Amino acid sequence: MNKTIVYLDNNATTKVHPLVVDAMLPYFKELYFNPGATYQEANLIKNVLDKSRAAIAKFLGAKDADEIIFTGSATESNNLAIQGALKINSSRKHIITTEVEHPSVYSQCKYLEDQGCEVTYLSVSPDGRLDIKELINAIRPDTAIVSIMLANNETGVVFPVESISRVVKLTDDKIIFHTDATQAVGKMNIALNGSFNYVDMLSLSGHKIYAPKGVGVLYWRKQSERAPLIVGGHQEKGLRAGTENIPYIVALGKAIELIDRNMEKYRNEVGDLRDQLEGFIEANIPDVIINGKNCFRLDNTISVSFKGIEGESIVYALNDHGICVSTGSACSSGDLSLSRVIKSIRLPDEYSHGTIRISLGLDTTDLEIEIVKKVLPRVVETLRKISPFYDL
Ligand code: PMP
């Protein structure tokens, strides 16, 4: 691909960092041994596996490295978390989650409803907030798990998981509290034995933090009861059987090390660029709504709705200029119906269909933002001129 692109879809995936590629390559070549074998060469790989696990545990503030279970994706982690909680609380069949979760939680809950579970989907307010009273009222004696994401992939809105998990666990400490932190990791502090000490389970994904696709983690607090997730081997303390994907696990360990160093950059540089672009859009394009603007949000995400035009048309038109953004979650793109997350914040119809997500990354430059500033107003103006739904 020779086209110069301005990549602003980092909530969908990130480019693997060159240092991460360098770190993983030897494990495809000379260091290919199975960590479960007994010879010295294999022991070396086992040490590498332990090192990655320890680095991730330290980064998340986990007490014990054995609380880190490597998986193949955050989707897998989310599935295993919810199904694991139902196994442990086997007499309970009620799940609490939100209307705005990623499909790996939301669609799974829909599936579990078909299997006989009952699910409460908490609503969000028009600016994207959760109502804690609604959550408290939803807790029942048969609630097995509460699964509430830390940061939303479409709007970037951060839910107060620290206080929500505390309320849940102090109400009934048998309820397992899970959070999908896939979008939040590396962008905000997570201290599993500090402010997040009521969280029992947490999911994350490698490819949102400059590691490859196909590796994830489920943090599962040791003091809560744990049950096997995938059986058939001793790996991952018997919780998730299957030979470990060493190159990708090494990559994740390296990515965590790099993201840890860059946390301030997210807050300052990425946050400044986001605010600059968002301010520009509001000042220079009429009839726009910035979703979640008054909420605590990820520093890299803009969810913006343009009146009278279609989000898909904006995405295609921007892409003609080499700019990559999306209408919402990549996991539901191709589906032209309105995003569930956007529906839940109840925007006026003439705005909701014109929603796009712009998500910056650690490598986004001033120049790239300048390009968007030049192109976006023209794209919106042109589309509005031909739109039957926008009254000029
Ligand atoms: N949860 C959230 C909030 C996400 O944004 C994503 C990725 N779009 C996932 C889960 C799934 O991650 P993975 O691609 O690793 O399965």
XYZ file of C-alpha atoms and ligand atoms in Angstrom:
408
model
C 0.000 0.000 0.000
C 1.707 3.224 -1.157
C -1.062 5.638 -0.269
C -0.139 7.980 2.603
C -2.676 7.457 5.307
C -3.715 9.421 8.342
C -4.645 6.650 10.739
C -7.168 7.813 13.328
C -8.852 4.532 14.214
C -6.676 3.458 17.131
C -9.670 2.225 19.141
C -10.147 -0.414 16.419
C -6.519 -1.485 16.495
C -3.030 -0.038 16.800
C 0.065 -0.489 14.686
C 2.453 -2.973 16.297
C 5.347 -0.968 17.747
C 8.697 -1.742 16.026
C 10.313 -2.559 19.387
C 7.479 -5.016 20.052
C 8.129 -6.691 16.682
C 11.844 -6.918 17.512
C 11.081 -8.438 20.916
C 8.858 -11.193 19.538
C 10.827 -12.257 16.444
C 13.405 -14.523 18.165
C 10.536 -16.616 19.555
C 9.473 -17.527 16.018
C 13.028 -18.398 15.033
C 15.699 -19.802 17.327
C 13.680 -19.682 20.583
C 10.755 -21.851 19.516
C 10.702 -24.355 22.420
C 7.572 -25.405 24.278
C 7.698 -23.891 27.792
C 6.108 -27.064 29.184
C 9.061 -29.277 28.167
C 11.799 -30.215 30.645
C 15.120 -29.491 28.881
C 17.115 -26.314 29.556
C 16.062 -24.603 26.326
C 12.414 -24.981 27.305
C 13.139 -23.657 30.797
C 14.465 -20.519 29.254
C 11.131 -20.021 27.468
C 9.274 -20.686 30.699
C 11.309 -17.923 32.350
C 10.378 -15.579 29.521
C 6.703 -16.444 30.005
C 7.010 -15.760 33.739
C 8.727 -12.455 33.006
C 5.893 -11.245 30.749
C 3.309 -12.344 33.289
C 5.149 -10.516 36.081
C 5.469 -7.336 33.982
C 1.715 -7.290 33.285
C 0.867 -8.043 36.935
C 3.110 -5.199 38.068
C 1.629 -2.801 35.538
C -1.927 -3.557 36.696
C -0.957 -3.490 40.364
C -1.925 -7.160 40.820
C -0.633 -8.893 43.962
C 0.365 -12.128 42.315
C 1.584 -12.859 38.785
C -0.555 -16.026 38.806
C -3.607 -13.774 38.644
C -2.698 -13.025 35.014
C -4.155 -15.581 32.591
C -3.106 -15.266 28.955
C -5.901 -15.680 26.402
C -6.275 -15.215 22.654
C -8.186 -11.911 22.774
C -10.272 -9.655 24.972
C -13.326 -11.297 23.409
C -12.145 -14.610 24.824
C -11.344 -13.007 28.197
C -14.834 -11.481 28.395
C -16.496 -14.791 27.500
C -14.418 -16.668 30.036
C -14.987 -14.091 32.762
C -18.757 -14.210 32.531
C -18.959 -17.956 32.089
C -16.410 -18.494 34.867
C -18.472 -16.359 37.245
C -21.602 -18.343 36.409
C -19.704 -21.573 37.133
C -18.530 -20.356 40.527
C -21.908 -18.911 41.500
C -23.703 -21.889 40.021
C -26.923 -21.387 41.989
C -27.244 -17.834 40.646
C -28.513 -16.990 37.169
C -28.728 -13.190 37.094
C -26.242 -10.952 35.284
C -25.993 -7.167 35.408
C -24.311 -5.307 32.568
C -24.898 -2.145 30.521
C -26.538 -1.291 27.215
C -23.252 -0.008 25.843
C -20.874 -2.945 26.333
C -18.757 -4.333 23.528
C -20.485 -7.206 21.632
C -18.189 -9.716 23.369
C -20.086 -8.937 26.577
C -23.436 -7.748 25.234
C -24.072 -10.495 22.653
C -22.799 -13.093 25.085
C -25.390 -11.907 27.614
C -28.079 -12.174 24.909
C -26.884 -15.735 24.253
C -26.948 -16.552 27.983
C -30.528 -15.267 28.188
C -31.427 -17.961 25.654
C -29.694 -20.455 27.963
C -31.904 -19.518 30.928
C -30.040 -16.613 32.559
C -31.707 -13.304 33.331
C -29.851 -10.150 32.394
C -30.357 -6.534 33.481
C -28.960 -4.055 30.942
C -28.322 -0.740 32.716
C -29.132 2.321 30.642
C -26.943 5.386 30.244
C -27.986 9.038 30.377
C -27.918 11.202 27.217
C -24.395 12.296 28.084
C -23.273 8.686 28.537
C -23.300 8.312 32.340
C -24.501 5.349 34.390
C -27.001 5.810 37.198
C -25.574 4.163 40.337
C -29.063 4.031 41.907
C -30.292 1.977 38.945
C -27.375 -0.402 39.529
C -28.086 -0.758 43.248
C -31.760 -1.423 42.523
C -30.806 -4.090 39.988
C -28.771 -6.205 42.459
C -30.675 -9.369 43.436
C -29.936 -12.313 45.754
C -29.309 -14.406 42.629
C -26.934 -11.959 40.904
C -23.853 -13.945 39.866
C -21.817 -11.288 38.061
C -21.756 -7.590 37.317
C -19.829 -6.821 34.122
C -19.314 -3.128 33.412
C -16.716 -1.791 31.024
C -14.122 0.723 32.146
C -14.025 2.877 28.983
C -16.420 2.782 26.068
C -14.902 1.938 22.684
C -17.191 4.307 20.745
C -17.488 7.392 22.957
C -14.427 6.968 25.197
C -16.643 7.664 28.245
C -15.127 6.188 31.405
C -17.436 4.561 33.941
C -16.530 4.993 37.645
C -15.638 1.323 38.039
C -13.777 1.983 41.305
C -16.935 3.163 43.092
C -19.354 0.880 41.212
C -17.366 -2.245 42.107
C -17.167 -1.126 45.733
C -20.938 -0.667 45.946
C -21.506 -4.095 44.383
C -19.036 -5.993 46.569
C -20.148 -4.272 49.780
C -23.741 -5.190 48.943
C -22.925 -8.854 48.307
C -19.332 -10.051 48.197
C -20.299 -13.306 46.432
C -21.087 -11.329 43.282
C -18.133 -11.389 40.901
C -17.260 -7.943 39.558
C -15.767 -7.936 36.062
C -14.622 -4.983 33.988
C -13.696 -4.938 30.316
C -10.725 -2.572 30.392
C -9.698 -3.160 26.769
C -9.901 0.503 25.751
C -8.689 1.939 29.048
C -5.410 0.074 29.492
C -2.460 2.364 28.892
C -4.655 5.461 28.866
C -5.476 5.694 32.565
C -4.153 4.315 35.844
C -5.465 0.943 36.961
C -4.410 -0.185 40.420
C -5.944 -3.566 41.180
C -4.819 -3.386 44.768
C -5.462 0.319 45.129
C -8.533 2.083 43.789
C -9.639 -1.016 41.829
C -9.368 -3.417 44.752
C -13.009 -4.488 44.520
C -12.576 -5.644 40.911
C -12.375 -9.472 40.706
C -11.769 -9.817 36.971
C -10.428 -7.533 34.251
C -10.000 -8.086 30.503
C -7.484 -6.506 28.164
C -6.297 -6.969 24.604
C -2.833 -6.752 23.019
C -3.783 -5.094 19.764
C -5.168 -1.937 21.383
C -1.773 -1.240 22.965
C 0.693 -1.710 20.081
C 1.040 -5.527 20.398
C -0.340 -7.918 17.746
C -3.900 -9.111 17.374
C -4.542 -12.527 18.919
C -3.357 -12.099 22.495
C -5.283 -10.968 25.551
C -5.360 -11.264 29.321
C -7.947 -12.126 31.891
C -6.933 -10.888 35.338
C -8.658 -13.115 37.869
C -8.144 -12.228 41.519
C -6.720 -15.210 43.401
C -8.636 -14.674 46.599
C -11.909 -15.223 44.736
C -12.718 -18.802 43.798
C -11.448 -19.707 40.309
C -12.643 -22.407 37.941
C -10.991 -23.742 34.767
C -11.849 -21.833 31.626
C -10.583 -24.261 28.986
C -9.646 -27.747 30.116
C -7.189 -30.219 28.658
C -3.769 -29.168 29.924
C -1.795 -27.785 32.851
C -1.031 -24.434 31.210
C -2.012 -21.172 32.899
C -2.310 -23.008 36.242
C -4.848 -25.340 34.650
C -7.243 -22.449 34.067
C -6.774 -22.057 30.305
C -5.308 -25.131 28.679
C -3.376 -24.982 25.412
C 0.276 -24.347 24.591
C 1.046 -20.720 25.316
C 1.486 -18.342 22.371
C 4.976 -17.334 23.446
C 5.877 -14.785 20.703
C 2.626 -12.892 21.277
C 2.896 -13.079 25.054
C 6.436 -11.672 24.827
C 5.042 -8.954 22.550
C 2.353 -8.105 25.077
C 4.926 -7.898 27.888
C 7.035 -5.513 25.779
C 3.994 -3.427 24.775
C 3.019 -3.079 28.431
C 6.518 -1.863 29.246
C 6.303 0.773 26.479
C 2.765 1.891 27.297
C 3.691 2.269 30.968
C 6.392 4.736 29.926
C 3.962 6.632 27.691
C 1.017 7.127 30.030
C 1.800 10.819 30.569
C 2.119 11.304 26.824
C -1.479 10.097 26.416
C -2.729 12.577 28.967
C -0.722 15.502 27.688
C 0.267 15.264 24.037
C -2.494 12.988 22.726
C -5.057 14.762 24.916
C -3.939 18.199 23.625
C -4.193 17.095 19.992
C -7.662 15.615 20.628
C -8.857 18.807 22.350
C -7.419 20.914 19.547
C -9.245 18.943 16.849
C -12.466 18.763 18.853
C -12.391 22.522 19.502
C -11.772 23.133 15.812
C -14.736 20.984 14.782
C -17.071 22.775 17.194
C -15.859 26.213 16.128
C -15.816 25.640 12.376
C -18.565 23.176 11.508
C -22.154 24.108 12.372
C -24.672 21.657 13.823
C -22.377 19.170 15.538
C -22.646 17.345 18.847
C -19.588 15.989 20.652
C -20.804 12.896 22.475
C -19.833 12.500 26.131
C -18.195 15.929 26.102
C -18.939 16.667 29.747
C -17.993 13.217 31.006
C -14.677 11.850 32.136
C -13.408 10.415 28.813
C -10.360 8.763 27.289
C -7.928 11.412 26.069
C -7.674 9.959 22.577
C -11.323 9.594 21.516
C -13.749 11.920 19.722
C -17.297 10.760 19.034
C -18.918 13.458 16.931
C -22.363 13.590 15.321
C -23.017 15.796 12.286
C -26.607 16.849 11.596
C -28.300 15.736 8.390
C -25.672 13.382 6.907
C -24.694 9.716 7.181
C -21.666 8.596 9.206
C -20.774 5.991 6.551
C -20.654 8.667 3.827
C -18.314 10.776 5.965
C -16.049 7.768 6.573
C -15.871 6.962 2.817
C -15.305 10.584 1.836
C -12.520 11.036 4.407
C -10.951 7.807 3.226
C -10.726 9.252 -0.318
C -8.288 11.713 1.283
C -6.353 8.931 3.027
C -7.976 9.518 6.427
C -9.067 6.388 8.347
C -11.811 6.822 10.951
C -14.901 4.751 11.670
C -18.563 5.066 12.484
C -18.248 3.036 15.671
C -17.027 -0.327 16.766
C -15.105 -2.252 14.082
C -16.772 -5.375 15.452
C -20.148 -4.172 14.190
C -19.120 -2.207 11.095
C -20.726 -3.380 7.916
C -23.963 -3.285 9.869
C -25.641 -0.103 8.646
C -28.185 0.073 11.438
C -27.549 2.661 14.118
C -24.902 1.727 16.673
C -26.349 0.410 19.947
C -24.071 2.777 21.877
C -25.254 5.831 19.945
C -28.873 4.692 20.265
C -28.451 4.425 24.025
C -27.498 8.097 24.405
C -30.728 9.078 22.629
C -29.382 11.723 20.245
C -31.906 13.421 17.970
C -32.358 11.271 14.812
C -30.994 13.925 12.484
C -27.677 13.753 14.400
C -27.386 10.111 15.427
C -26.963 8.754 11.880
C -24.120 11.197 11.233
C -21.830 9.898 13.968
C -18.149 9.120 13.461
C -15.398 8.070 15.857
C -11.941 9.604 15.576
C -9.409 7.840 17.802
C -5.865 9.160 18.086
C -2.798 7.110 18.979
C 0.592 7.704 20.559
C 2.050 8.255 17.072
C -0.556 10.787 15.857
C 1.193 13.967 14.678
C 0.255 17.683 14.508
C 0.526 17.432 10.737
C -2.069 14.648 10.617
C -4.478 16.705 12.712
C -3.908 19.685 10.373
C -4.846 17.469 7.413
C -8.110 16.483 9.117
C -8.836 20.151 9.891
C -8.486 20.950 6.194
C -10.467 18.031 4.827
C -13.308 17.440 7.316
C -15.178 20.780 6.966
C -15.161 20.422 3.150
C -16.387 16.824 3.329
C -19.232 17.752 5.696
C -20.222 20.769 3.586
C -20.269 18.749 0.345
C -22.329 15.929 1.876
C -24.776 18.388 3.409
C -25.288 20.086 0.031
C -26.559 16.837 -1.465
C -28.392 15.630 1.643
C -32.194 15.748 1.587
C -32.040 15.747 5.405
C -29.971 18.883 5.903
C -31.634 22.202 5.431
C -28.977 24.663 4.367
N -13.853 -4.898 24.453
C -13.733 -3.665 23.941
C -14.188 -2.488 24.753
C -13.164 -3.487 22.688
O -13.044 -2.272 22.174
C -12.724 -4.624 21.967
C -12.114 -4.495 20.587
N -12.875 -3.824 19.665
C -12.888 -5.893 22.548
C -13.444 -5.990 23.800
C -12.465 -7.147 21.839
O -11.070 -7.231 21.759
P -10.380 -8.360 20.856
O -10.346 -7.786 19.482
O -9.036 -8.563 21.462
O -11.223 -9.556 20.947
